[in-house]
Coordinates of N, CA and C in Angstrom, one line a residue:
X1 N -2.8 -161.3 -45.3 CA -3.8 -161.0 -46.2 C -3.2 -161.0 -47.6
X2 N -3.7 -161.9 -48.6 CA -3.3 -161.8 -50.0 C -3.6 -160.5 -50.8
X3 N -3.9 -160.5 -51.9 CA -3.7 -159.4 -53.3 C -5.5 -160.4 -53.4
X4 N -5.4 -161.5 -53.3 CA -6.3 -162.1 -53.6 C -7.6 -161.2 -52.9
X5 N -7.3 -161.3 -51.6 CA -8.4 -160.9 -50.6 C -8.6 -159.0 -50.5
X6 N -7.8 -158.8 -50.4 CA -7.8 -157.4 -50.7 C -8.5 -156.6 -52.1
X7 N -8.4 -157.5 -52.8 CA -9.1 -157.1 -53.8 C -10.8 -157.2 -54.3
X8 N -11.0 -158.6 -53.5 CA -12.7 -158.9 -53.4 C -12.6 -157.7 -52.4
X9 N -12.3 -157.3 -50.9 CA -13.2 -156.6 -50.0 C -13.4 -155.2 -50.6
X10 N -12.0 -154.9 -52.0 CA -12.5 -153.7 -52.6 C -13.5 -153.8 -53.1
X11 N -14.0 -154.5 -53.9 CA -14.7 -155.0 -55.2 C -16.3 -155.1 -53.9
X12 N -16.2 -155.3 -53.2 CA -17.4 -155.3 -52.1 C -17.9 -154.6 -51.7
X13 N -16.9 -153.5 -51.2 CA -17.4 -151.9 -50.8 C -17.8 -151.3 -51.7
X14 N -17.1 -151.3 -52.9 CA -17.8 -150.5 -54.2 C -19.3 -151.0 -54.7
X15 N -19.3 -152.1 -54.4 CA -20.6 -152.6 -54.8 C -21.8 -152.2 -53.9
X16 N -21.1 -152.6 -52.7 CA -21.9 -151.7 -51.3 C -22.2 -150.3 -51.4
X17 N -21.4 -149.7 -52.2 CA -21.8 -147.9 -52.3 C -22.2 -147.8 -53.4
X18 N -22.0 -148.2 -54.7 CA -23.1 -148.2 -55.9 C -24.3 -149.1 -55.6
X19 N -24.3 -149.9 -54.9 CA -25.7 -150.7 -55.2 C -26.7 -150.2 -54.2
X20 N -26.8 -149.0 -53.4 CA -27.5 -148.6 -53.2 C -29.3 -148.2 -53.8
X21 N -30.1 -148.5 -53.0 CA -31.2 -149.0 -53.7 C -32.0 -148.1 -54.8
X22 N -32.4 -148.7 -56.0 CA -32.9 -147.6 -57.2 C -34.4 -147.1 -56.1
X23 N -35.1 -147.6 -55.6 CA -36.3 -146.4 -55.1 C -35.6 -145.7 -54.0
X24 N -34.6 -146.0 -53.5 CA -34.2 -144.9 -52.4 C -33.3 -143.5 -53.5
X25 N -32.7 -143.8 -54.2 CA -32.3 -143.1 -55.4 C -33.2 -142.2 -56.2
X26 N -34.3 -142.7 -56.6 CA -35.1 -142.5 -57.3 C -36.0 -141.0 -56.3
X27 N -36.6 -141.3 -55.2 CA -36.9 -140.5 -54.3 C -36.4 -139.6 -53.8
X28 N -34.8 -139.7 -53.5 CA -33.9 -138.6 -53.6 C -34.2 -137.3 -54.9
X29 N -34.1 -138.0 -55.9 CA -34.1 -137.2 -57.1 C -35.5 -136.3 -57.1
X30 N -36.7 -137.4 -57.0 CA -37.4 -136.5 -57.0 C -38.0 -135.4 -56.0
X31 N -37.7 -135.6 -54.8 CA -37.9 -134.4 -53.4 C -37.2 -133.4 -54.1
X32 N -35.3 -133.3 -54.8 CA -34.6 -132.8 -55.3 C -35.6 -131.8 -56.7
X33 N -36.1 -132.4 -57.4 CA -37.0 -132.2 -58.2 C -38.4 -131.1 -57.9
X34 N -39.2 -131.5 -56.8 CA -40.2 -131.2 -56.5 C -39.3 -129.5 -55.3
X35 N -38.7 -129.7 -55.0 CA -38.2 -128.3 -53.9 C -37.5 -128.0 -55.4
X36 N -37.1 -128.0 -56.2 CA -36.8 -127.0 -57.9 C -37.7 -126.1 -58.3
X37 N -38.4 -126.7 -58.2 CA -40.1 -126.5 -59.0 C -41.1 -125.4 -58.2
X38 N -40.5 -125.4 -56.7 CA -41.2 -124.4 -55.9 C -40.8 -123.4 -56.3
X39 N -41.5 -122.4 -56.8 CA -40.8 -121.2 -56.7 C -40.9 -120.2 -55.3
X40 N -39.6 -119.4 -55.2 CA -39.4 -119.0 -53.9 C -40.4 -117.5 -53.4
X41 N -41.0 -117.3 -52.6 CA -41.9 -116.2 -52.8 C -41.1 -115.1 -52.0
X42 N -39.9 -114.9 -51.8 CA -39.7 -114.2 -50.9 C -39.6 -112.7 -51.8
X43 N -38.8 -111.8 -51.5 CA -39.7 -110.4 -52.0 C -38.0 -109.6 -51.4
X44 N -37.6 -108.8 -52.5 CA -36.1 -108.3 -52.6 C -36.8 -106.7 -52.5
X45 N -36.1 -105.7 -52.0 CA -36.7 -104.3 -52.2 C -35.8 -104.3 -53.3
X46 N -36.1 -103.1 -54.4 CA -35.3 -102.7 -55.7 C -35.8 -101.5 -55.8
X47 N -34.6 -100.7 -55.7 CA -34.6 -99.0 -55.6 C -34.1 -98.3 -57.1
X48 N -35.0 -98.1 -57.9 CA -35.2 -97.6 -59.1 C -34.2 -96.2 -59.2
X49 N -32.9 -95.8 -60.1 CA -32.6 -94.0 -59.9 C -32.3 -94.1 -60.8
X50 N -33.1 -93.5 -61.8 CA -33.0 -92.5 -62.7 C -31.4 -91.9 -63.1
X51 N -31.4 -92.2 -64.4 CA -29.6 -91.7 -64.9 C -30.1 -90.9 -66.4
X52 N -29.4 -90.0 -66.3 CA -29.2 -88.7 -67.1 C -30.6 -88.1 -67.9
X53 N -31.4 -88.3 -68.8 CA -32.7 -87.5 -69.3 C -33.9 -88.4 -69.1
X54 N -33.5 -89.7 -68.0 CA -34.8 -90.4 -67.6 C -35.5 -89.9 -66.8
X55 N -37.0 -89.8 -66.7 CA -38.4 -89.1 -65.5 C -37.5 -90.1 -64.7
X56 N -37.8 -89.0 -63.7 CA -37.8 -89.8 -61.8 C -39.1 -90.3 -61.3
X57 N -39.2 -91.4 -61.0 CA -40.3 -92.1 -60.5 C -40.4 -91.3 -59.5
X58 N -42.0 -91.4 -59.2 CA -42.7 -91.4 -58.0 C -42.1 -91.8 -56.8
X59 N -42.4 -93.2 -57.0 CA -41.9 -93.8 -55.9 C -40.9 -94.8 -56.3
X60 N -39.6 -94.9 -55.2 CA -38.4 -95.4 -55.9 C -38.3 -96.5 -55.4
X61 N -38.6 -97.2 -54.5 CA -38.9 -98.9 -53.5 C -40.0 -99.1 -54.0
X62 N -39.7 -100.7 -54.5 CA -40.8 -101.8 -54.7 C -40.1 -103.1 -54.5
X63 N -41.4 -104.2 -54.1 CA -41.0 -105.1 -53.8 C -41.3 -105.9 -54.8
X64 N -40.2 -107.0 -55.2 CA -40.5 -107.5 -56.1 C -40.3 -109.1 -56.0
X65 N -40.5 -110.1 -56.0 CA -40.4 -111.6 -56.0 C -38.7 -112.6 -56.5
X66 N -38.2 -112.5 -55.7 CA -36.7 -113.3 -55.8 C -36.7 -114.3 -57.0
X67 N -37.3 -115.0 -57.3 CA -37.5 -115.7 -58.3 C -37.8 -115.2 -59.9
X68 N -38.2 -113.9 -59.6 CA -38.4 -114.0 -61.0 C -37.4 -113.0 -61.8
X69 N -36.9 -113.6 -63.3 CA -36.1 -113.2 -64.0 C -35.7 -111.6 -63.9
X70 N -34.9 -111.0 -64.2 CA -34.6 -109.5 -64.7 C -35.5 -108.7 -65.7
X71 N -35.3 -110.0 -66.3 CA -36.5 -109.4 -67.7 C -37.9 -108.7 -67.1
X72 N -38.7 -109.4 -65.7 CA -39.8 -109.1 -65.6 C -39.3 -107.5 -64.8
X73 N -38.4 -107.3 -64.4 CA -37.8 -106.0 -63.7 C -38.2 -104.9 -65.0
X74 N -37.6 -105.3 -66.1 CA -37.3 -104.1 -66.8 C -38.9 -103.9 -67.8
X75 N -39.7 -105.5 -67.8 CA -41.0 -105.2 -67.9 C -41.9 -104.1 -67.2
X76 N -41.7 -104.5 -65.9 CA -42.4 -104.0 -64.8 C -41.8 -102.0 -64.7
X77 N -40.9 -101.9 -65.5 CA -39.9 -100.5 -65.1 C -40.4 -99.4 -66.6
X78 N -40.5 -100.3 -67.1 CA -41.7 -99.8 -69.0 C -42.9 -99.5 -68.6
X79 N -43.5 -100.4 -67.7 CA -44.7 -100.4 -67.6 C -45.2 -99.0 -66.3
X80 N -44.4 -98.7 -65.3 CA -44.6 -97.7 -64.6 C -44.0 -96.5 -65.5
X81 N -43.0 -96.5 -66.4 CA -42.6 -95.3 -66.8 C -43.3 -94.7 -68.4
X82 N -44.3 -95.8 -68.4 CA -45.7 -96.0 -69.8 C -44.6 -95.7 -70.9
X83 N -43.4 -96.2 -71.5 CA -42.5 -96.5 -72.3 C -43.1 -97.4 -73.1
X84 N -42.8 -98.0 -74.5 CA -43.6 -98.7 -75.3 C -42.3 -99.7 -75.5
X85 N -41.9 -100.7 -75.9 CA -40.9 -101.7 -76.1 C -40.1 -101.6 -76.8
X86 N -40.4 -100.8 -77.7 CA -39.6 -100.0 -79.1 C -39.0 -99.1 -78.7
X87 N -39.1 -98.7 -77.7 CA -38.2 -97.2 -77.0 C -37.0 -97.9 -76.2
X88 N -36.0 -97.2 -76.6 CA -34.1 -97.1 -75.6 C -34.5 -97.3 -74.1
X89 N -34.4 -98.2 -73.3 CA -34.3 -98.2 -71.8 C -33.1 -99.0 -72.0
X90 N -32.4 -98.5 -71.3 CA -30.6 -99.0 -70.8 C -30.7 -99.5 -69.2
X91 N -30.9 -100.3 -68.6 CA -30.7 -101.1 -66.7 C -29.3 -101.1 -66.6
X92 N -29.0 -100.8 -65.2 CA -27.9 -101.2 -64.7 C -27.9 -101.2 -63.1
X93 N -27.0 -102.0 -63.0 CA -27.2 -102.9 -61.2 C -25.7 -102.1 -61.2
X94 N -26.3 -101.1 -60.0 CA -25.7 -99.9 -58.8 C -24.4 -99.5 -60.1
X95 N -24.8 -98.8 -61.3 CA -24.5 -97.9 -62.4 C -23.0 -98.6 -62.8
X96 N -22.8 -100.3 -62.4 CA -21.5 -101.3 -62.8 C -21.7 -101.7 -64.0
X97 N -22.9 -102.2 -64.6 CA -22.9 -103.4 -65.7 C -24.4 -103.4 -65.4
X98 N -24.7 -103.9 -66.9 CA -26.1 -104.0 -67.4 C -26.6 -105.4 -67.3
X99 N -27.0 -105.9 -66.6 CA -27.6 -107.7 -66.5 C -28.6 -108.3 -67.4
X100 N -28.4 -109.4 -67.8 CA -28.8 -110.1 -68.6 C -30.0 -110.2 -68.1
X101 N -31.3 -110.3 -69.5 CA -32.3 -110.3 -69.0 C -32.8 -111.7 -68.0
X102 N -32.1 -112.9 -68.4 CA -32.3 -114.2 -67.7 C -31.6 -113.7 -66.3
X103 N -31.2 -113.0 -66.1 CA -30.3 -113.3 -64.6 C -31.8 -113.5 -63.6
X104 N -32.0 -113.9 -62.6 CA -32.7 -114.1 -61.4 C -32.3 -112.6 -60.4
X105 N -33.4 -112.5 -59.9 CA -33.4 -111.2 -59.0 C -32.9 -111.9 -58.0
X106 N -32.7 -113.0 -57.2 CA -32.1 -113.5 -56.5 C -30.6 -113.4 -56.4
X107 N -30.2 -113.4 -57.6 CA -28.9 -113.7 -57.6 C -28.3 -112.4 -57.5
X108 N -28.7 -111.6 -58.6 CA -28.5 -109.7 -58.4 C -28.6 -109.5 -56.9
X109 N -29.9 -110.1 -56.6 CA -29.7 -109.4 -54.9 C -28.8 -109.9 -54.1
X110 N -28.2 -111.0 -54.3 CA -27.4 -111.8 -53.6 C -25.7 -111.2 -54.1
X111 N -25.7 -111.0 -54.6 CA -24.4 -111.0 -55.5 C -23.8 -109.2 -55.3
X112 N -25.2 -108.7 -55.1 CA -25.0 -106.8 -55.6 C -25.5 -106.2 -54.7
X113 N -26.4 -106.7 -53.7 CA -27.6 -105.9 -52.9 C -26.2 -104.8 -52.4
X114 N -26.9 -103.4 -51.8 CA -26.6 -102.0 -51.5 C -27.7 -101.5 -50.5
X115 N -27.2 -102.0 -48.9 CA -27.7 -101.6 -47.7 C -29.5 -102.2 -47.9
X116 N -29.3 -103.7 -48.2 CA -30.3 -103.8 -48.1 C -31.5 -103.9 -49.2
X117 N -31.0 -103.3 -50.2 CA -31.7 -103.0 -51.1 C -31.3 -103.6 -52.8
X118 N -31.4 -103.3 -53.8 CA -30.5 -104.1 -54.8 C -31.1 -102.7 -56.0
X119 N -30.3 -101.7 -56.0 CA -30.2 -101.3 -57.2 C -30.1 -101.1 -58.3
X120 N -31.1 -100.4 -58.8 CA -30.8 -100.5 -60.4 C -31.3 -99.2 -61.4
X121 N -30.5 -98.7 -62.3 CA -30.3 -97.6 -62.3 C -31.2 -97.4 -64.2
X122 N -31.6 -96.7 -64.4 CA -32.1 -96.9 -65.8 C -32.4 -95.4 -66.8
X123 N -32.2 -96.0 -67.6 CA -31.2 -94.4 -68.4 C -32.5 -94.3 -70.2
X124 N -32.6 -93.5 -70.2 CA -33.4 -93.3 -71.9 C -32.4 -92.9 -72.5
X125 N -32.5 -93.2 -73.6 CA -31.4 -93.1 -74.9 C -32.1 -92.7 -76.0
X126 N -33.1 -91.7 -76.5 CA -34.0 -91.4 -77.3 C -32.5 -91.7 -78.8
X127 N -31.8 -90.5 -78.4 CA -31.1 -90.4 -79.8 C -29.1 -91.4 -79.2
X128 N -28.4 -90.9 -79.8 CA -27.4 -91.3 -79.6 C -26.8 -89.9 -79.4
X129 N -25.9 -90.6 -78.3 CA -24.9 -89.8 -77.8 C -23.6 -89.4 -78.5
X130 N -23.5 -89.8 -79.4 CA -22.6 -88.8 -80.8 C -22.5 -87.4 -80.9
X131 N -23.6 -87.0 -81.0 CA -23.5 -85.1 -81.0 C -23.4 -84.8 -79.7
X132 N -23.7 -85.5 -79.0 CA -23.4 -84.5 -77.4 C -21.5 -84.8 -77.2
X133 N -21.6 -85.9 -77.6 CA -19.6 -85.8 -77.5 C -19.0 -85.4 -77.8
X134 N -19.9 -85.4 -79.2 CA -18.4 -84.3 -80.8 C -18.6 -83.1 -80.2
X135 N -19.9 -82.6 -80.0 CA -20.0 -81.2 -79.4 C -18.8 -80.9 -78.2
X136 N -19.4 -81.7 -77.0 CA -18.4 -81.7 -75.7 C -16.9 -81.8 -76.4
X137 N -16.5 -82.2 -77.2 CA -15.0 -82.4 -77.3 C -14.9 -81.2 -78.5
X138 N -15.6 -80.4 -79.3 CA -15.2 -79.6 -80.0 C -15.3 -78.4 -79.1
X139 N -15.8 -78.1 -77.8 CA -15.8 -77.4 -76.9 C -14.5 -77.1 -76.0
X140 N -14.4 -78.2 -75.7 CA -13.1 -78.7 -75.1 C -11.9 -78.4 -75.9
X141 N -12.1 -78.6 -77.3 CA -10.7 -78.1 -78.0 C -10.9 -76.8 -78.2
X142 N -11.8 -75.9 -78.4 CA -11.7 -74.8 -78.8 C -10.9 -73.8 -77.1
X143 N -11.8 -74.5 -76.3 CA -11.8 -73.3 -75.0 C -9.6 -74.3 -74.9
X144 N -9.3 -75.3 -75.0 CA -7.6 -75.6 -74.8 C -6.8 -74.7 -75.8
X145 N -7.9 -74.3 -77.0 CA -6.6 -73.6 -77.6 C -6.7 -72.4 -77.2
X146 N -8.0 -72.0 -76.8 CA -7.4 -70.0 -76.3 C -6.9 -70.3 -75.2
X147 N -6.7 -71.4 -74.3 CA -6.3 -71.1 -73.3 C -4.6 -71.4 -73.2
X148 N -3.9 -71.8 -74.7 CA -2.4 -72.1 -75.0 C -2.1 -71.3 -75.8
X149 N -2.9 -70.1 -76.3 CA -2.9 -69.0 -77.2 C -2.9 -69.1 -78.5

């Protein structure tokens, strides 16, 4: 076998694996397209707890739809705790990190779920936590020094 011949049978098979047909292509793409587009209905539990001067819900399980953003989580978490938009709500998935409002409840649940469930913990911030620190740490130095005389 030459360099000669070896080289068309490459030049053949490549042709044979790109020239694959544009409507068989084209169809691919779009089924690919069309299952995108479905959104998924399935339904994640998400167990609401309350962190430091936040009301404790009523009820802490609800089911909420895998597909839709975070953002609608912390909509939906204003709207049971009748908060206005303009008010400090702070989220956090199982009290690690605060998630971006684009993230997918899919992915949190997939990534974080906790027995089942996918946590998320949410905290009110009326003022800033400044004077409760300086306080705590001017506490803290007063009661170290009577306690080194």
């Amino acid at each position: 076998m030459t360099a000669d011949n070896s080289e068309t049978e490459l030049q053949h098979s490549i042709d044979a694996t790109v020239s694959k047909p544009t409507s068989a292509r084209t169809s691919d793409g779009l089924r690919a397209l069309e299952q995108y587009k479905v959104k998924d209905s399935t339904k994640v539990v998400v167990r609401f707890k309350a962190v430091g001067n936040a009301p404790i819900m009523k009820q802490n399980f609800y089911k909420i739809t895998s597909s839709n953003r975070f953002q609608a989580v912390i909509q939906f978490l204003r709207k049971e705790l009748v908060w206005a938009a303009n008010e400090p709500l702070h989220t956090y998935i199982n009290l690690a990190f605060s998630p971006a409002p684009d993230d997918t409840v899919a992915n949190l649940y997939k990534s974080f779920a906790t027995d089942g469930h996918l946590i998320v913990n949410y905290r009110y911030s009326h003022m800033s936590l400044w004077p409760f620190r300086y306080c705590m740490l001017k506490h803290f130095v007063q009661s170290t020094t009577q306690a080194w005389g």
